[in-house]
Amino acid sequence: MGQETVKTRRKPRADSLRNRELLLEAATHVFSTGGPQASLEAVARRAGVGIGTLYRHFPTREALFEAVYRHEVDHLADLAGLLSFEPDPVEALRQWLHANVRLVAAKKGMIQGLQLVAHGSSELKAYSFERLTEAVGLLLGRGVAAGELRADIAPEDLLRTLLGIFYSQGTADWQPAALRLVDVFVDGLRKR
């Protein structure tokens, strides 16, 4: 018979996957402390790999920012899955929202670069909105099913409120105020 014309795609090698994770962790740290203009060489150095390895995984600065952004969104989505096993659904939701605030506070240096990447890609916006809506919906749904949270708020509304809290905080010490606002909002979601 004829030769196989479709190449089968091989799984990435373990060292390649490890290097990718090291690069994402390093980029998160370097961009968090040095801002979006931090050098890619610093990222490679922190990851303990050569600059060629960085460019093989992420051919452009934007590709690296996008990967970091997706990594952070996935982390929050995974956290919602873990928190869904907490016995108190209201507290699980509060913890997830607090984790969002802490993440934004820790990544302040990256926010500008991440926003540029997210706003430039409708696919990335759709991906993050879908993942985060699903995550918060899981936690919100548990609270509604337990009869502890109101059923008249949608997961999308919760995300929009959280974004509003982020954008309304312009001062350097915004995190305590944001956490207080999240607590007030969650308390307002309680079924009375």
PDB file of C-alpha atoms in Angstrom:
ATOM      1  CA  MET A   1       0.000   0.000   0.000  1.00  0.00           C
ATOM      2  CA  GLY A   2       0.995   3.698  -0.158  1.00  0.00           C
ATOM      3  CA  GLN A   3       3.166   5.558   2.286  1.00  0.00           C
ATOM      4  CA  GLU A   4       1.545   7.280   5.197  1.00  0.00           C
ATOM      5  CA  THR A   5       1.146  10.928   4.216  1.00  0.00           C
ATOM      6  CA  VAL A   6       0.026  12.320   7.552  1.00  0.00           C
ATOM      7  CA  LYS A   7       2.818  12.677  10.050  1.00  0.00           C
ATOM      8  CA  THR A   8       1.910  11.682  13.537  1.00  0.00           C
ATOM      9  CA  ARG A   9       2.613  14.370  16.030  1.00  0.00           C
ATOM     10  CA  ARG A  10       4.997  13.376  18.773  1.00  0.00           C
ATOM     11  CA  LYS A  11       4.504  14.413  22.333  1.00  0.00           C
ATOM     12  CA  PRO A  12       7.012  17.015  23.511  1.00  0.00           C
ATOM     13  CA  ARG A  13      10.027  15.627  25.294  1.00  0.00           C
ATOM     14  CA  ALA A  14      10.094  15.805  29.076  1.00  0.00           C
ATOM     15  CA  ASP A  15      13.051  18.216  29.090  1.00  0.00           C
ATOM     16  CA  SER A  16      11.237  20.491  26.638  1.00  0.00           C
ATOM     17  CA  LEU A  17       8.149  20.574  28.853  1.00  0.00           C
ATOM     18  CA  ARG A  18      10.327  21.238  31.900  1.00  0.00           C
ATOM     19  CA  ASN A  19      12.116  24.091  30.102  1.00  0.00           C
ATOM     20  CA  ARG A  20       8.785  25.614  29.097  1.00  0.00           C
ATOM     21  CA  GLU A  21       7.566  25.562  32.711  1.00  0.00           C
ATOM     22  CA  LEU A  22      10.862  27.023  33.939  1.00  0.00           C
ATOM     23  CA  LEU A  23      10.569  29.803  31.365  1.00  0.00           C
ATOM     24  CA  LEU A  24       6.986  30.595  32.363  1.00  0.00           C
ATOM     25  CA  GLU A  25       7.907  30.763  36.049  1.00  0.00           C
ATOM     26  CA  ALA A  26      10.967  32.882  35.312  1.00  0.00           C
ATOM     27  CA  ALA A  27       9.023  35.223  33.019  1.00  0.00           C
ATOM     28  CA  THR A  28       6.319  35.659  35.639  1.00  0.00           C
ATOM     29  CA  HIS A  29       8.937  36.676  38.200  1.00  0.00           C
ATOM     30  CA  VAL A  30      11.050  38.856  35.887  1.00  0.00           C
ATOM     31  CA  PHE A  31       8.072  40.683  34.383  1.00  0.00           C
ATOM     32  CA  SER A  32       6.478  41.117  37.827  1.00  0.00           C
ATOM     33  CA  THR A  33       9.531  42.855  39.199  1.00  0.00           C
ATOM     34  CA  GLY A  34      10.911  44.526  36.081  1.00  0.00           C
ATOM     35  CA  GLY A  35       7.762  45.387  34.208  1.00  0.00           C
ATOM     36  CA  PRO A  36       6.886  44.548  30.620  1.00  0.00           C
ATOM     37  CA  GLN A  37      10.180  45.984  29.332  1.00  0.00           C
ATOM     38  CA  ALA A  38      12.314  43.524  31.344  1.00  0.00           C
ATOM     39  CA  SER A  39      14.774  41.724  29.109  1.00  0.00           C
ATOM     40  CA  LEU A  40      14.153  38.315  27.639  1.00  0.00           C
ATOM     41  CA  GLU A  41      17.787  37.525  28.431  1.00  0.00           C
ATOM     42  CA  ALA A  42      16.949  37.980  32.132  1.00  0.00           C
ATOM     43  CA  VAL A  43      14.076  35.514  31.725  1.00  0.00           C
ATOM     44  CA  ALA A  44      16.338  32.912  30.095  1.00  0.00           C
ATOM     45  CA  ARG A  45      19.047  33.461  32.714  1.00  0.00           C
ATOM     46  CA  ARG A  46      16.578  33.064  35.608  1.00  0.00           C
ATOM     47  CA  ALA A  47      15.192  29.886  34.013  1.00  0.00           C
ATOM     48  CA  GLY A  48      18.712  28.504  33.621  1.00  0.00           C
ATOM     49  CA  VAL A  49      18.418  28.057  29.860  1.00  0.00           C
ATOM     50  CA  GLY A  50      19.943  29.722  26.845  1.00  0.00           C
ATOM     51  CA  ILE A  51      18.237  32.496  24.923  1.00  0.00           C
ATOM     52  CA  GLY A  52      17.811  30.109  21.963  1.00  0.00           C
ATOM     53  CA  THR A  53      15.705  27.808  24.133  1.00  0.00           C
ATOM     54  CA  LEU A  54      13.503  30.744  25.097  1.00  0.00           C
ATOM     55  CA  TYR A  55      13.005  31.713  21.445  1.00  0.00           C
ATOM     56  CA  ARG A  56      12.235  28.106  20.433  1.00  0.00           C
ATOM     57  CA  HIS A  57       9.348  28.092  22.917  1.00  0.00           C
ATOM     58  CA  PHE A  58       8.335  31.750  22.587  1.00  0.00           C
ATOM     59  CA  PRO A  59       9.456  33.374  19.322  1.00  0.00           C
ATOM     60  CA  THR A  60       8.350  36.876  20.407  1.00  0.00           C
ATOM     61  CA  ARG A  61       7.919  38.876  23.596  1.00  0.00           C
ATOM     62  CA  GLU A  62       4.166  38.913  22.902  1.00  0.00           C
ATOM     63  CA  ALA A  63       4.099  35.111  22.651  1.00  0.00           C
ATOM     64  CA  LEU A  64       5.788  34.901  26.053  1.00  0.00           C
ATOM     65  CA  PHE A  65       3.359  37.411  27.588  1.00  0.00           C
ATOM     66  CA  GLU A  66       0.434  35.481  26.148  1.00  0.00           C
ATOM     67  CA  ALA A  67       1.757  32.206  27.558  1.00  0.00           C
ATOM     68  CA  VAL A  68       2.245  33.803  30.988  1.00  0.00           C
ATOM     69  CA  TYR A  69      -1.283  35.218  30.843  1.00  0.00           C
ATOM     70  CA  ARG A  70      -2.758  31.824  29.917  1.00  0.00           C
ATOM     71  CA  HIS A  71      -0.710  30.184  32.662  1.00  0.00           C
ATOM     72  CA  GLU A  72      -2.122  32.582  35.270  1.00  0.00           C
ATOM     73  CA  VAL A  73      -5.698  32.108  34.009  1.00  0.00           C
ATOM     74  CA  ASP A  74      -5.260  28.329  34.128  1.00  0.00           C
ATOM     75  CA  HIS A  75      -3.898  28.598  37.666  1.00  0.00           C
ATOM     76  CA  LEU A  76      -7.030  30.468  38.789  1.00  0.00           C
ATOM     77  CA  ALA A  77      -9.283  27.962  37.016  1.00  0.00           C
ATOM     78  CA  ASP A  78      -7.471  25.059  38.694  1.00  0.00           C
ATOM     79  CA  LEU A  79      -7.769  26.794  42.060  1.00  0.00           C
ATOM     80  CA  ALA A  80     -11.555  26.996  41.637  1.00  0.00           C
ATOM     81  CA  GLY A  81     -11.604  23.240  41.064  1.00  0.00           C
ATOM     82  CA  LEU A  82      -9.691  22.665  44.288  1.00  0.00           C
ATOM     83  CA  LEU A  83     -11.851  25.098  46.256  1.00  0.00           C
ATOM     84  CA  SER A  84     -15.006  23.381  45.024  1.00  0.00           C
ATOM     85  CA  PHE A  85     -14.249  20.668  47.592  1.00  0.00           C
ATOM     86  CA  GLU A  86     -14.241  23.125  50.503  1.00  0.00           C
ATOM     87  CA  PRO A  87     -17.147  22.466  52.877  1.00  0.00           C
ATOM     88  CA  ASP A  88     -18.296  26.123  53.003  1.00  0.00           C
ATOM     89  CA  PRO A  89     -19.222  27.261  49.464  1.00  0.00           C
ATOM     90  CA  VAL A  90     -19.392  30.952  50.387  1.00  0.00           C
ATOM     91  CA  GLU A  91     -15.925  30.843  51.924  1.00  0.00           C
ATOM     92  CA  ALA A  92     -14.624  28.958  48.865  1.00  0.00           C
ATOM     93  CA  LEU A  93     -15.922  31.745  46.603  1.00  0.00           C
ATOM     94  CA  ARG A  94     -14.404  34.395  48.872  1.00  0.00           C
ATOM     95  CA  GLN A  95     -11.029  32.599  48.829  1.00  0.00           C
ATOM     96  CA  TRP A  96     -11.057  32.405  45.033  1.00  0.00           C
ATOM     97  CA  LEU A  97     -11.877  36.101  44.679  1.00  0.00           C
ATOM     98  CA  HIS A  98      -9.165  36.964  47.221  1.00  0.00           C
ATOM     99  CA  ALA A  99      -6.683  34.849  45.219  1.00  0.00           C
ATOM    100  CA  ASN A 100      -7.526  36.983  42.172  1.00  0.00           C
ATOM    101  CA  VAL A 101      -6.777  40.163  44.107  1.00  0.00           C
ATOM    102  CA  ARG A 102      -3.504  38.748  45.462  1.00  0.00           C
ATOM    103  CA  LEU A 103      -2.487  37.626  41.976  1.00  0.00           C
ATOM    104  CA  VAL A 104      -3.114  41.066  40.510  1.00  0.00           C
ATOM    105  CA  ALA A 105      -1.229  42.686  43.408  1.00  0.00           C
ATOM    106  CA  ALA A 106       1.747  40.358  42.931  1.00  0.00           C
ATOM    107  CA  LYS A 107       1.772  40.916  39.177  1.00  0.00           C
ATOM    108  CA  LYS A 108       1.428  44.711  39.155  1.00  0.00           C
ATOM    109  CA  GLY A 109       4.612  45.031  37.095  1.00  0.00           C
ATOM    110  CA  MET A 110       3.169  42.743  34.439  1.00  0.00           C
ATOM    111  CA  ILE A 111      -0.294  44.226  34.189  1.00  0.00           C
ATOM    112  CA  GLN A 112       0.506  46.677  31.390  1.00  0.00           C
ATOM    113  CA  GLY A 113       2.090  44.014  29.201  1.00  0.00           C
ATOM    114  CA  LEU A 114      -0.608  41.467  29.933  1.00  0.00           C
ATOM    115  CA  GLN A 115      -3.343  43.971  29.119  1.00  0.00           C
ATOM    116  CA  LEU A 116      -1.706  44.780  25.779  1.00  0.00           C
ATOM    117  CA  VAL A 117      -1.557  41.105  24.867  1.00  0.00           C
ATOM    118  CA  ALA A 118      -5.089  40.352  26.100  1.00  0.00           C
ATOM    119  CA  HIS A 119      -6.647  43.360  24.372  1.00  0.00           C
ATOM    120  CA  GLY A 120      -4.841  42.589  21.128  1.00  0.00           C
ATOM    121  CA  SER A 121      -6.136  39.035  20.858  1.00  0.00           C
ATOM    122  CA  SER A 122      -9.841  38.321  20.718  1.00  0.00           C
ATOM    123  CA  GLU A 123      -9.073  34.593  20.966  1.00  0.00           C
ATOM    124  CA  LEU A 124      -7.103  35.142  24.176  1.00  0.00           C
ATOM    125  CA  LYS A 125      -9.868  37.325  25.630  1.00  0.00           C
ATOM    126  CA  ALA A 126     -12.430  34.648  24.795  1.00  0.00           C
ATOM    127  CA  TYR A 127     -10.223  31.935  26.295  1.00  0.00           C
ATOM    128  CA  SER A 128      -9.646  33.772  29.568  1.00  0.00           C
ATOM    129  CA  PHE A 129     -13.257  34.917  29.874  1.00  0.00           C
ATOM    130  CA  GLU A 130     -14.501  31.367  29.285  1.00  0.00           C
ATOM    131  CA  ARG A 131     -12.054  29.761  31.733  1.00  0.00           C
ATOM    132  CA  LEU A 132     -12.654  32.326  34.481  1.00  0.00           C
ATOM    133  CA  THR A 133     -16.431  32.374  33.983  1.00  0.00           C
ATOM    134  CA  GLU A 134     -16.497  28.599  34.251  1.00  0.00           C
ATOM    135  CA  ALA A 135     -14.313  28.726  37.387  1.00  0.00           C
ATOM    136  CA  VAL A 136     -16.372  31.333  39.223  1.00  0.00           C
ATOM    137  CA  GLY A 137     -19.582  29.688  37.969  1.00  0.00           C
ATOM    138  CA  LEU A 138     -18.548  26.433  39.615  1.00  0.00           C
ATOM    139  CA  LEU A 139     -18.093  28.151  42.975  1.00  0.00           C
ATOM    140  CA  LEU A 140     -21.161  30.362  42.630  1.00  0.00           C
ATOM    141  CA  GLY A 141     -23.288  27.378  41.604  1.00  0.00           C
ATOM    142  CA  ARG A 142     -22.249  25.451  44.713  1.00  0.00           C
ATOM    143  CA  GLY A 143     -23.333  28.346  46.918  1.00  0.00           C
ATOM    144  CA  VAL A 144     -26.673  28.679  45.122  1.00  0.00           C
ATOM    145  CA  ALA A 145     -27.299  24.916  45.311  1.00  0.00           C
ATOM    146  CA  ALA A 146     -26.542  24.972  49.043  1.00  0.00           C
ATOM    147  CA  GLY A 147     -29.098  27.781  49.468  1.00  0.00           C
ATOM    148  CA  GLU A 148     -26.452  30.164  50.790  1.00  0.00           C
ATOM    149  CA  LEU A 149     -26.052  32.504  47.792  1.00  0.00           C
ATOM    150  CA  ARG A 150     -28.573  34.417  45.715  1.00  0.00           C
ATOM    151  CA  ALA A 151     -29.457  32.883  42.380  1.00  0.00           C
ATOM    152  CA  ASP A 152     -29.972  36.184  40.559  1.00  0.00           C
ATOM    153  CA  ILE A 153     -26.309  36.918  39.793  1.00  0.00           C
ATOM    154  CA  ALA A 154     -24.487  35.431  36.823  1.00  0.00           C
ATOM    155  CA  PRO A 155     -20.831  34.373  36.852  1.00  0.00           C
ATOM    156  CA  GLU A 156     -20.142  37.021  34.199  1.00  0.00           C
ATOM    157  CA  ASP A 157     -21.493  39.709  36.542  1.00  0.00           C
ATOM    158  CA  LEU A 158     -19.188  38.508  39.291  1.00  0.00           C
ATOM    159  CA  LEU A 159     -16.176  38.751  36.979  1.00  0.00           C
ATOM    160  CA  ARG A 160     -17.169  42.235  35.814  1.00  0.00           C
ATOM    161  CA  THR A 161     -17.458  43.352  39.434  1.00  0.00           C
ATOM    162  CA  LEU A 162     -14.033  41.931  40.212  1.00  0.00           C
ATOM    163  CA  LEU A 163     -12.518  43.755  37.237  1.00  0.00           C
ATOM    164  CA  GLY A 164     -14.207  46.941  38.373  1.00  0.00           C
ATOM    165  CA  ILE A 165     -12.608  46.545  41.787  1.00  0.00           C
ATOM    166  CA  PHE A 166      -9.186  46.103  40.149  1.00  0.00           C
ATOM    167  CA  TYR A 167      -9.510  49.133  37.906  1.00  0.00           C
ATOM    168  CA  SER A 168     -10.935  51.421  40.591  1.00  0.00           C
ATOM    169  CA  GLN A 169      -7.892  51.035  42.813  1.00  0.00           C
ATOM    170  CA  GLY A 170      -5.250  53.512  41.697  1.00  0.00           C
ATOM    171  CA  THR A 171      -3.136  53.876  44.826  1.00  0.00           C
ATOM    172  CA  ALA A 172      -0.076  51.845  45.737  1.00  0.00           C
ATOM    173  CA  ASP A 173      -1.786  50.328  48.790  1.00  0.00           C
ATOM    174  CA  TRP A 174      -4.925  49.282  46.902  1.00  0.00           C
ATOM    175  CA  GLN A 175      -4.865  45.613  47.922  1.00  0.00           C
ATOM    176  CA  PRO A 176      -6.424  45.966  51.426  1.00  0.00           C
ATOM    177  CA  ALA A 177      -9.212  48.140  50.000  1.00  0.00           C
ATOM    178  CA  ALA A 178      -9.821  45.664  47.165  1.00  0.00           C
ATOM    179  CA  LEU A 179     -10.030  42.756  49.607  1.00  0.00           C
ATOM    180  CA  ARG A 180     -12.536  44.714  51.740  1.00  0.00           C
ATOM    181  CA  LEU A 181     -14.665  45.446  48.663  1.00  0.00           C
ATOM    182  CA  VAL A 182     -14.600  41.769  47.681  1.00  0.00           C
ATOM    183  CA  ASP A 183     -15.771  40.836  51.197  1.00  0.00           C
ATOM    184  CA  VAL A 184     -18.605  43.375  51.048  1.00  0.00           C
ATOM    185  CA  PHE A 185     -19.624  42.063  47.640  1.00  0.00           C
ATOM    186  CA  VAL A 186     -19.579  38.412  48.749  1.00  0.00           C
ATOM    187  CA  ASP A 187     -21.612  39.288  51.845  1.00  0.00           C
ATOM    188  CA  GLY A 188     -24.117  41.005  49.541  1.00  0.00           C
ATOM    189  CA  LEU A 189     -24.438  37.780  47.557  1.00  0.00           C
ATOM    190  CA  ARG A 190     -25.669  35.875  50.609  1.00  0.00           C
ATOM    191  CA  LYS A 191     -29.240  34.701  50.427  1.00  0.00           C
ATOM    192  CA  ARG A 192     -31.293  36.512  53.058  1.00  0.00           C
TER     193      ARG A 192
END
